[in-house]
Each structure stands twice: as C-alpha cells, then as structure tokens.
Coordinates of C-alpha atoms in Angstrom, one line a residue:
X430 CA 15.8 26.8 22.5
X431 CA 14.0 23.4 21.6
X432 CA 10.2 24.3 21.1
X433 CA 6.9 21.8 21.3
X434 CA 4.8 22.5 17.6
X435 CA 2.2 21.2 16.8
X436 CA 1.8 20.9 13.0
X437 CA -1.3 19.9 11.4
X438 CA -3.5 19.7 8.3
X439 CA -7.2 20.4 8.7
X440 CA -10.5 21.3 6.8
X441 CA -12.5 24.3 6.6
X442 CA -15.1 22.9 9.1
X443 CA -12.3 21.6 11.8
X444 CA -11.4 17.6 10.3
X445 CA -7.9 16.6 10.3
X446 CA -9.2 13.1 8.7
X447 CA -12.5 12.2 7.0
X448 CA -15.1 10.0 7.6
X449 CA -14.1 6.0 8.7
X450 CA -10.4 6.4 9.0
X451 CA -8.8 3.4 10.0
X452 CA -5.4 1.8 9.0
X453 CA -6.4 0.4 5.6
X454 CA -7.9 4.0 5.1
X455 CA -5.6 6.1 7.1
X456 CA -7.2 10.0 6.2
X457 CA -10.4 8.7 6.1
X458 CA -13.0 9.2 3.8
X459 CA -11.8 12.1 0.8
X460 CA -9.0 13.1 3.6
X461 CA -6.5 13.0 0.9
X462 CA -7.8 16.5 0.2
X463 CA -6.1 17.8 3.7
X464 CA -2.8 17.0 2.4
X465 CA -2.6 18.1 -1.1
X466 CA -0.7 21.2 -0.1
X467 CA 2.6 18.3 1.0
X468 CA 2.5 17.4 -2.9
X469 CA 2.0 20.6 -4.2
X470 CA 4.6 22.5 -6.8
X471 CA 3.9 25.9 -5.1
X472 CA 7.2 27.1 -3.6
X473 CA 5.6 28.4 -0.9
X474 CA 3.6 24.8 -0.2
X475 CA 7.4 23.9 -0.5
X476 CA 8.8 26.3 1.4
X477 CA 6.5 25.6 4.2
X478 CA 7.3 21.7 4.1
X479 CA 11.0 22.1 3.4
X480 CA 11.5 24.8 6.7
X481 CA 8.7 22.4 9.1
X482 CA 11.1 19.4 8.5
X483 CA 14.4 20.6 8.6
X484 CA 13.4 22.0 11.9
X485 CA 12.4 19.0 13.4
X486 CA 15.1 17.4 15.6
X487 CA 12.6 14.7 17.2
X488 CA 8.8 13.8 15.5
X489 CA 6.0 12.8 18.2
X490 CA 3.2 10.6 17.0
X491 CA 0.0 9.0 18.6
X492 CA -0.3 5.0 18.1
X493 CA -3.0 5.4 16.0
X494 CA -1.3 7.0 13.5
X495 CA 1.7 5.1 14.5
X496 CA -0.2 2.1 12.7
X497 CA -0.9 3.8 10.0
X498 CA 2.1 5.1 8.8
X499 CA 3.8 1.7 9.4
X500 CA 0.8 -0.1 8.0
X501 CA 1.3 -1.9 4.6
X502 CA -0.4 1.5 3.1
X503 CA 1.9 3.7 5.2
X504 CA 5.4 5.6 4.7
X505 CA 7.7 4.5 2.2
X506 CA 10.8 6.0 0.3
X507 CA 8.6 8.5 -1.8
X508 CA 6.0 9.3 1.2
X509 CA 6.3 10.0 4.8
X510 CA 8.0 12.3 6.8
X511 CA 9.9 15.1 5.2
X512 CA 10.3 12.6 2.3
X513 CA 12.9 13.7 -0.1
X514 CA 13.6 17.0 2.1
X515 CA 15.4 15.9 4.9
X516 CA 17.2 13.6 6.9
X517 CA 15.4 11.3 9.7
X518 CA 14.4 12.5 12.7
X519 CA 13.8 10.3 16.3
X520 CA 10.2 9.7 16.3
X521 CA 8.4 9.0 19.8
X522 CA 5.5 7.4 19.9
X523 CA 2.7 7.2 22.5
X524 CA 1.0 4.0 23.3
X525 CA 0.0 1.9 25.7
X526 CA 1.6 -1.0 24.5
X527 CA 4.7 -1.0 22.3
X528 CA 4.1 -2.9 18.6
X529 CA 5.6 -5.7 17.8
X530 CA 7.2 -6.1 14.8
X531 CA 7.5 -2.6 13.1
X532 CA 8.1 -2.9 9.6
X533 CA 9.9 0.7 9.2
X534 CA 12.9 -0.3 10.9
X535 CA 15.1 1.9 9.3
X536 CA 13.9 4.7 11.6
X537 CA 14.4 5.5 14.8
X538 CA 11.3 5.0 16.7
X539 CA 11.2 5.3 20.8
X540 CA 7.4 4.0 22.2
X541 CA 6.6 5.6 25.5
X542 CA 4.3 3.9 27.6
X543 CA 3.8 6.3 30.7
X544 CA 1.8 9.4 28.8
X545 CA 1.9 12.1 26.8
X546 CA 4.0 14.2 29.3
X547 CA 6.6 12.0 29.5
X548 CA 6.5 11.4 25.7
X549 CA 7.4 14.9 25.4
X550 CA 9.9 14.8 27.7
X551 CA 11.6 12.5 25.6
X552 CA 11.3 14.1 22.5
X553 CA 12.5 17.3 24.4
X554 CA 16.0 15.2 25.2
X555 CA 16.3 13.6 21.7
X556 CA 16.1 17.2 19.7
X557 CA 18.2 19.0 22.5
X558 CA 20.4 16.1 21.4
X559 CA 20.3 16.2 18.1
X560 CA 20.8 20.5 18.2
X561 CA 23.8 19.8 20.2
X562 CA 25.2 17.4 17.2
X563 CA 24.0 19.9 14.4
X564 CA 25.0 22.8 15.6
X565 CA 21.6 24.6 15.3
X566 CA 18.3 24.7 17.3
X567 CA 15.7 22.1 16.0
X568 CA 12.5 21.1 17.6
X569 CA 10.1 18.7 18.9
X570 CA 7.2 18.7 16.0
X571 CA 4.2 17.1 17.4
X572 CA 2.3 15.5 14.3
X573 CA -0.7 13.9 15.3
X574 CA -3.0 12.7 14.9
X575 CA -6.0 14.8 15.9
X576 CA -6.7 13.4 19.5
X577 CA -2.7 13.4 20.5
X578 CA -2.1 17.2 19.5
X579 CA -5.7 18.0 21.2
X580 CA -4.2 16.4 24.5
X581 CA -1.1 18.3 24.2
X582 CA -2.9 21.8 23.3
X583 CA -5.0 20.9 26.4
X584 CA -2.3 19.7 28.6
X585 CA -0.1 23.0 27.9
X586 CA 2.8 21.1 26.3
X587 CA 2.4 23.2 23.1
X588 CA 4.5 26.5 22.5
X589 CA 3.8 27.0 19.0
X590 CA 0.2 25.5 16.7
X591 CA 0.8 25.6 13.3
X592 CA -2.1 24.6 11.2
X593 CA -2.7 23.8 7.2
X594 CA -6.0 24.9 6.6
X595 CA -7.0 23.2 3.5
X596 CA -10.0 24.5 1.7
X597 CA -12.6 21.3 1.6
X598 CA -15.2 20.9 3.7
X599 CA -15.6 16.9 4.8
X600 CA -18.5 17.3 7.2
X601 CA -17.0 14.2 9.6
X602 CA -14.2 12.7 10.6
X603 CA -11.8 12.8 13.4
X604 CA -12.0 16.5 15.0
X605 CA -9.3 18.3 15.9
X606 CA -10.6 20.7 18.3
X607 CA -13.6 18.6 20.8
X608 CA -14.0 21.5 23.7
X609 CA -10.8 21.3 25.7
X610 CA -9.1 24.0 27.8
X611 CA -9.4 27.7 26.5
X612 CA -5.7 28.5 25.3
X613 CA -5.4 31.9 23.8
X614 CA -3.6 32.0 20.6
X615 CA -1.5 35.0 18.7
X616 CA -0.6 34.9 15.4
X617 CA 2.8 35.0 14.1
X618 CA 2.6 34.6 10.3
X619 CA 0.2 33.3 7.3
X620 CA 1.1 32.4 4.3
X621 CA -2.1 31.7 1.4
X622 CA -1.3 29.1 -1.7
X623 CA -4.3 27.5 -4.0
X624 CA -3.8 24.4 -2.0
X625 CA -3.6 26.3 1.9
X626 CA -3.3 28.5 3.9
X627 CA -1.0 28.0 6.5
X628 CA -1.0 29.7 9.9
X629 CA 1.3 29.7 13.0
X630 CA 0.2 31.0 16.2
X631 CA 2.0 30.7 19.4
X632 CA 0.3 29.1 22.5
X633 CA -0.1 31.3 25.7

C-alpha cells in the first residue's frame, strides 16, 4: 500500500529554515544546523536516511524549494536526494508555472500546475508504478518545504509525519506548523542520536 509521508527536519522552537532563506541561501540563516543529522556518521542518523530513501518510489516538492535545489547552490552528485543511498526517484513538483530551463536534467521531474491534490495524485501513480516494477511497496515522501507539507497536513493528504527534530533553537524562519486544521497524531517510533531525534507519527 503506497503511503503519503511527510518527512521533515525542524528546530526545537518549530523552523524548518532560518531567518532570510531564499535561493542563494536556501536553509536560511544557521539552517544548516537542521540537517546535520543527513551528514552524520551515526548509524542510526544513517539508518534513518538509508530506510526514508529507499522507500521513496516518487519525491513531492514545493517550487520554492524546487528553485533551490536546482539553483547553482542546489543538488549535485555528493548532495541531494538520498545522495549516495539510492537510486532516483520521480520528483513532482507544485507550481504555478513550470521552470524553464532546469539544470538537473538527469532527474525525473513532473511540475503540476492544478494544486497540491492533484500533485499527489500523481505522485500516488508514479510510486504505485514504480512498486509494481520493484517488486516492493514504496511511497510517496512529501519533502517540503515548510508551507507545502503544512498544506498537505492541513488538506488530509498525509498518512504518516515523520519529523527530524534537531536540537538548535533559530528563533525565525519559515514555520512549519502556522495554525492549520487540528489533526491528531499517534506515535509509532523515536529514535534519539547527538544530531536528532527522529519521530514518526501517523496522521488520523
């Protein structure tokens, strides 16, 4: 059964970027900090990565972050998605307006223009796919950034939130939680590391 997570690094004081992100400054201010946990040696930090990746038979993404992972400062052979863990996944992007050029062309990027909903939908098709051809259920991993997996948690189109909590406090930024619906939450596992604690609840 192909699942909807959302998967998600964020501070102690609710940030999933810091202060002035933009494209030449994609985390924002001292948002590095959120994702030092991704680098980390730990084998549970790796363990966590390795197992969110090779689950992940199609990767959503907002255009915001869209434009900064393709940016000049973006995604390249040592950094991006699953880098060095797995294979590619379809990534499905939503904008208003698809980009022209895209300079990561060696990945498989579908831009949907009619809305979140539908840009699940076509995520949904692409890992269904893509479990069909493996042989094993994957699923749709919803990345961010913080205002696309708000919209989904508030839209319903999340099964499963799995968050990084990274222990630095960055006092601004963009926040991921901004008084949406009321979703209850229960919590299925948490794993603690020096760089996180990671924590996966499933959406009611």
């Amino acid at each position: 059964m192909t699942r909807i997570i959302a998967d998600i690094s964020v501070s102690i004081d609710g940030f999933v970027t810091g202060p002035d992100p933009g494209p030449e400054n994609g985390l924002g201010d001292g948002g590095e900090a959120l994702h030092t946990w991704a680098f980390s040696d730990d084998p549970e930090d790796r363990r966590v990565l390795r197992e969110a990746t090779a689950r992940s038979g199609a990767v959503i993404l907002g255009r915001r972050l869209f434009d900064v992972v393709d940016g000049p400062q973006g995604w390249n052979d040592e950094t991006g998605y699953g880098a060095g863990e797995v294979g590619r996944p379809a990534f499905v992007v939503v904008t208003s307006e698809p980009p022209e050029p895209v300079r990561l062309s060696g990945l498989d990027w579908t831009f949907v223009t009619t809305g979140l909903p539908d840009a699940v939908a076509v995520a949904r098709e692409r890992a269904e796919a893509a479990s069909s051809d493996s042989g094993r259920d994957l699923d749709v991993v919803l990345m961010g950034g913080g205002a696309t997996v708000g919209s989904a948690l508030d839209a319903g189109l999340v099964d499963v939130l799995t968050l990084h909590l990274s222990p630095v406090v960055l006092g601004a930024g963009t926040p991921l939680f901004t008084g949406g619906a009321r979703r209850t939450l229960v919590q299925r596992s948490a794993t603690t590391t020096s760089t996180a604690t990671h924590l996966t609840y499933e959406v009611q």
